[in-house]
GROMACS .gro file of C-alpha atoms in nm:
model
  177
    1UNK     CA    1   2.599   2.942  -0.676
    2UNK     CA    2   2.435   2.601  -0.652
    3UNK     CA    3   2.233   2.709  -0.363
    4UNK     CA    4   2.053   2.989  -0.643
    5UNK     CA    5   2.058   2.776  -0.920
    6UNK     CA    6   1.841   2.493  -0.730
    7UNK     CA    7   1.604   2.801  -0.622
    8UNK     CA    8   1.554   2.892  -0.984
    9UNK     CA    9   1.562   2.500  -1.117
   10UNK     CA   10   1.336   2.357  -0.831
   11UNK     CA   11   0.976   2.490  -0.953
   12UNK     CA   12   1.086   2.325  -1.295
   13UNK     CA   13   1.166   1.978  -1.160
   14UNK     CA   14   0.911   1.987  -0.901
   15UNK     CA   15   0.640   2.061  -1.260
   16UNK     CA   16   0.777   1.727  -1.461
   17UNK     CA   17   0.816   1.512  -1.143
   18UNK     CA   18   0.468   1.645  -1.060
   19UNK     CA   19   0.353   1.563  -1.365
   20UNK     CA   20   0.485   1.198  -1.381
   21UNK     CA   21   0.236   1.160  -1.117
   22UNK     CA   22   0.497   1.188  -0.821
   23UNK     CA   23   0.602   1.369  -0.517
   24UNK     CA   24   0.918   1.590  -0.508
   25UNK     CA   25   1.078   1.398  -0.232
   26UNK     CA   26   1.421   1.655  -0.207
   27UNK     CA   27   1.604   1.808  -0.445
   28UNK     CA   28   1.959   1.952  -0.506
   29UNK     CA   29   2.224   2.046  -0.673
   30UNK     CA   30   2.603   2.027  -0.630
   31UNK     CA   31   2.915   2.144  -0.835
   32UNK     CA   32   3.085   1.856  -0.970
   33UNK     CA   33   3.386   1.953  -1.120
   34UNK     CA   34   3.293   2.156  -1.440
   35UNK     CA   35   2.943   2.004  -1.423
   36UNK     CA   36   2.631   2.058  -1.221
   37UNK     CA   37   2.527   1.701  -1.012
   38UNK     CA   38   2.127   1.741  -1.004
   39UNK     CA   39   2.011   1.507  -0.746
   40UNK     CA   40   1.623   1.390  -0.746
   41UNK     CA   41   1.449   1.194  -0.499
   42UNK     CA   42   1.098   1.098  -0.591
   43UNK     CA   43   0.853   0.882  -0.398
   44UNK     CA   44   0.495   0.794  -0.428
   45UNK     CA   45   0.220   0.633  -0.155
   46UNK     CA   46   0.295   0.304  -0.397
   47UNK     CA   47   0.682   0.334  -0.388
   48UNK     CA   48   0.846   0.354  -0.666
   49UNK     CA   49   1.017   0.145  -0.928
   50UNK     CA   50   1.306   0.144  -1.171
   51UNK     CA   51   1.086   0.212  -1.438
   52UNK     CA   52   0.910   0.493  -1.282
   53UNK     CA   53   1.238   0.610  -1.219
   54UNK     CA   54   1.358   0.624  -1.535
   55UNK     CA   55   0.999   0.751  -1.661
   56UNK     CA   56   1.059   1.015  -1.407
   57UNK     CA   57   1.442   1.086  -1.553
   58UNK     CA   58   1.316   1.134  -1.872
   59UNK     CA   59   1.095   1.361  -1.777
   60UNK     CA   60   1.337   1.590  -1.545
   61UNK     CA   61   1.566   1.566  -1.835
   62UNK     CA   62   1.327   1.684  -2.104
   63UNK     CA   63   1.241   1.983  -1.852
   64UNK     CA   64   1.596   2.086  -1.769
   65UNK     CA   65   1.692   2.040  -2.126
   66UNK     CA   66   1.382   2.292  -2.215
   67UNK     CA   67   1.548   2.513  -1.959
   68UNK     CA   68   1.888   2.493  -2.079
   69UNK     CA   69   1.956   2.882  -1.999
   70UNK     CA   70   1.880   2.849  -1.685
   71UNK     CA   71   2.135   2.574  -1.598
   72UNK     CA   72   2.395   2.717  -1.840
   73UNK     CA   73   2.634   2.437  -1.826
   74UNK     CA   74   2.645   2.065  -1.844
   75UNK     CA   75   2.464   1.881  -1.576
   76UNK     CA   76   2.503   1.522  -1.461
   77UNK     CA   77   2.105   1.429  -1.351
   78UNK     CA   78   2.059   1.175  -1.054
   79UNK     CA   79   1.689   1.040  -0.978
   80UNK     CA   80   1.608   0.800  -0.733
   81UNK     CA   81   1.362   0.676  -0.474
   82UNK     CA   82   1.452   0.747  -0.106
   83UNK     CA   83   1.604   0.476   0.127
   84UNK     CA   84   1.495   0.294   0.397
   85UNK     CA   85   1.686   0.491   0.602
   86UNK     CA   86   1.509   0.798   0.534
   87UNK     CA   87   1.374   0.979   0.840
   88UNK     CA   88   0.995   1.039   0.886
   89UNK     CA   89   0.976   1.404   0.892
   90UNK     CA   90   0.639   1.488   0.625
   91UNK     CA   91   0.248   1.356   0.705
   92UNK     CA   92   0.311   1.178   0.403
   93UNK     CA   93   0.633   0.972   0.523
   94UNK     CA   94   0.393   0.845   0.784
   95UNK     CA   95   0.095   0.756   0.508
   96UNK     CA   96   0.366   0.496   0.320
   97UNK     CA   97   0.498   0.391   0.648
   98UNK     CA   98   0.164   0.195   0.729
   99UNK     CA   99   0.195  -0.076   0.873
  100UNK     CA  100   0.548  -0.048   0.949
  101UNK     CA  101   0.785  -0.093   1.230
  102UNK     CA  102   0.901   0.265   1.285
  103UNK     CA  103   1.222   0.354   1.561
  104UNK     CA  104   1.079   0.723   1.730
  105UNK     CA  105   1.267   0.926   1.937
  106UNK     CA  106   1.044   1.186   2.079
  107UNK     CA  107   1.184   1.571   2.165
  108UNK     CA  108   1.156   1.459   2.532
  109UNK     CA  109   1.146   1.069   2.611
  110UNK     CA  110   1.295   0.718   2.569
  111UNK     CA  111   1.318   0.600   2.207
  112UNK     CA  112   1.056   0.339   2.136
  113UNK     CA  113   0.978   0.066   1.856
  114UNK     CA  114   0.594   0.086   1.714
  115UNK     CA  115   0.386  -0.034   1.442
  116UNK     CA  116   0.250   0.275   1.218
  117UNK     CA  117  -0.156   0.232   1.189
  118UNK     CA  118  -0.332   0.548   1.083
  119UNK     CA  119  -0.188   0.838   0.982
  120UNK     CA  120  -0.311   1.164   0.966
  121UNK     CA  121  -0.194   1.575   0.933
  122UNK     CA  122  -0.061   1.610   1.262
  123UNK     CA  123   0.010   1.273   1.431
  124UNK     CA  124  -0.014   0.921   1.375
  125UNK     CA  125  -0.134   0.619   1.555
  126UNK     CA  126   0.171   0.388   1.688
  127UNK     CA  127   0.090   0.002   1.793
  128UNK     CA  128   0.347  -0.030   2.090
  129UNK     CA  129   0.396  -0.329   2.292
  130UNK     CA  130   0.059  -0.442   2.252
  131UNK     CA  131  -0.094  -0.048   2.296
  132UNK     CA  132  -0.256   0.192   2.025
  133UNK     CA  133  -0.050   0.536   2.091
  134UNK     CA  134  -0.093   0.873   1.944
  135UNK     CA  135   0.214   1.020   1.797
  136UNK     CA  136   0.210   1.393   1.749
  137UNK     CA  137   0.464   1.466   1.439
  138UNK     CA  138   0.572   1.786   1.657
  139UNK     CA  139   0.646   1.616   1.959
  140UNK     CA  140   0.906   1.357   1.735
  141UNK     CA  141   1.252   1.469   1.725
  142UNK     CA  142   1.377   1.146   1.502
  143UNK     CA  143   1.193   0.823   1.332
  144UNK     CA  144   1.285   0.575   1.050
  145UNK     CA  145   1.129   0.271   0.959
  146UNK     CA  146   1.326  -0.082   1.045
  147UNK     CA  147   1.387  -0.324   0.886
  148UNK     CA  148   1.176  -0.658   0.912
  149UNK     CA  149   1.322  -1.001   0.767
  150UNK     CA  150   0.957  -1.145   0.866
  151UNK     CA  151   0.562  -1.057   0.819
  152UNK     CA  152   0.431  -0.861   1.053
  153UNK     CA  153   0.171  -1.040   1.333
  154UNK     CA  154  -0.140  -1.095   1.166
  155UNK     CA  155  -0.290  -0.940   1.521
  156UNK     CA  156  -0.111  -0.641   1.512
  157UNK     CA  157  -0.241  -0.562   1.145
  158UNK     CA  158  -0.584  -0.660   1.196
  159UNK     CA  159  -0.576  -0.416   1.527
  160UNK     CA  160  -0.426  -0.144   1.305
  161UNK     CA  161  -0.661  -0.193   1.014
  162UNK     CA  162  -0.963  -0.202   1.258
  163UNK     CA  163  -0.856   0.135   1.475
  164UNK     CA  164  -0.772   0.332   1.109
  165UNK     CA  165  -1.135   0.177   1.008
  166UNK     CA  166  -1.296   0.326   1.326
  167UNK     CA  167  -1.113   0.676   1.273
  168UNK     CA  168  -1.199   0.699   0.907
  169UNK     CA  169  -1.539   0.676   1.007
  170UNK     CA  170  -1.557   0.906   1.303
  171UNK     CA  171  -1.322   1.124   1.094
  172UNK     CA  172  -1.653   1.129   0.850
  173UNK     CA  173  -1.923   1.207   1.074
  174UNK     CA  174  -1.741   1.493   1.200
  175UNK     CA  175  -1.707   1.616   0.830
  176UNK     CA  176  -2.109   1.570   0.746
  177UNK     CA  177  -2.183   1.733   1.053
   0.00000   0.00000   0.00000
């Protein structure tokens, strides 16, 4: 049953977290004793806050409150943002990951520490050990950002900034051509 009933109640929380101006991170929903658990996870290339969470509440509430019938029972709702610990797995994960020290294990391969620069659709560019790398999402069987207690090497930024500056623009000039 909760498997159907977050079919049928996904396109309505995916419409008011959509229209908070956020992304639909994941989404489910679990029987909790004689109530339904309705778990959110929203994100945005900005992060988000407590406030936008509970902007974002309100608005999943209002929604599944409109849409009472097709909950049919009490509900318990449950937004947040996702964790650090989150793995990497859309184009997107990569885009707020900028700049970021990122553990990958590819499909085939050692696991390796990098620095996310540019990312794009199907891979992203990975500052490792002093190297610019291309990382194709498909070839990546595991990544999640680490955690840092200090600021990244000014270097390693300004290497990062000036590669995603170079493929931006060659990126471009392919478009006008």
């Amino acid at each position: 049953m909760p498997g159907e009933l977050a079919s049928r109640l996904q396109p309505i929380v995916a419409e008011a977290v959509t229209a908070a101006g956020f992304d639909l991170d994941s989404f489910e929903v679990q029987q909790a004793g004689r109530r339904q658990l309705v778990k959110v996870v929203v994100d945005a290339d900005d992060g988000v806050g407590l406030d936008e969470v509970a902007e974002v509440s309100r608005k999943v509430s209002a929604a599944l409150d409109e849409n009472e019938h097709v909950l049919a029972s009490a509900y318990t709702l449950e937004v947040t943002s996702p964790g650090l610990d989150r793995p990497l797995t859309q184009p997107r994960h990569w885009r707020r990951a900028r700049f970021r020290l990122v553990k990958i294990t590819p499909a085939e391969g050692t696991a390796f520490i990098g620095r996310v620069g540019h990312a794009g659709e199907d891979s992203a560019r990975v500052l490792e050990g002093g190297k610019l790398r291309d990382v194709r999402y498909a070839d990546v069987a595991k990544a999640v950002v680490e955690i840092e207690f200090k600021q990244p090497p000014a270097e390693d930024l300004k290497l990062l900034e000036d590669d995603a500056s170079g493929m931006i623009a060659a990126e471009t000039e392919k478009g006008s051509k």
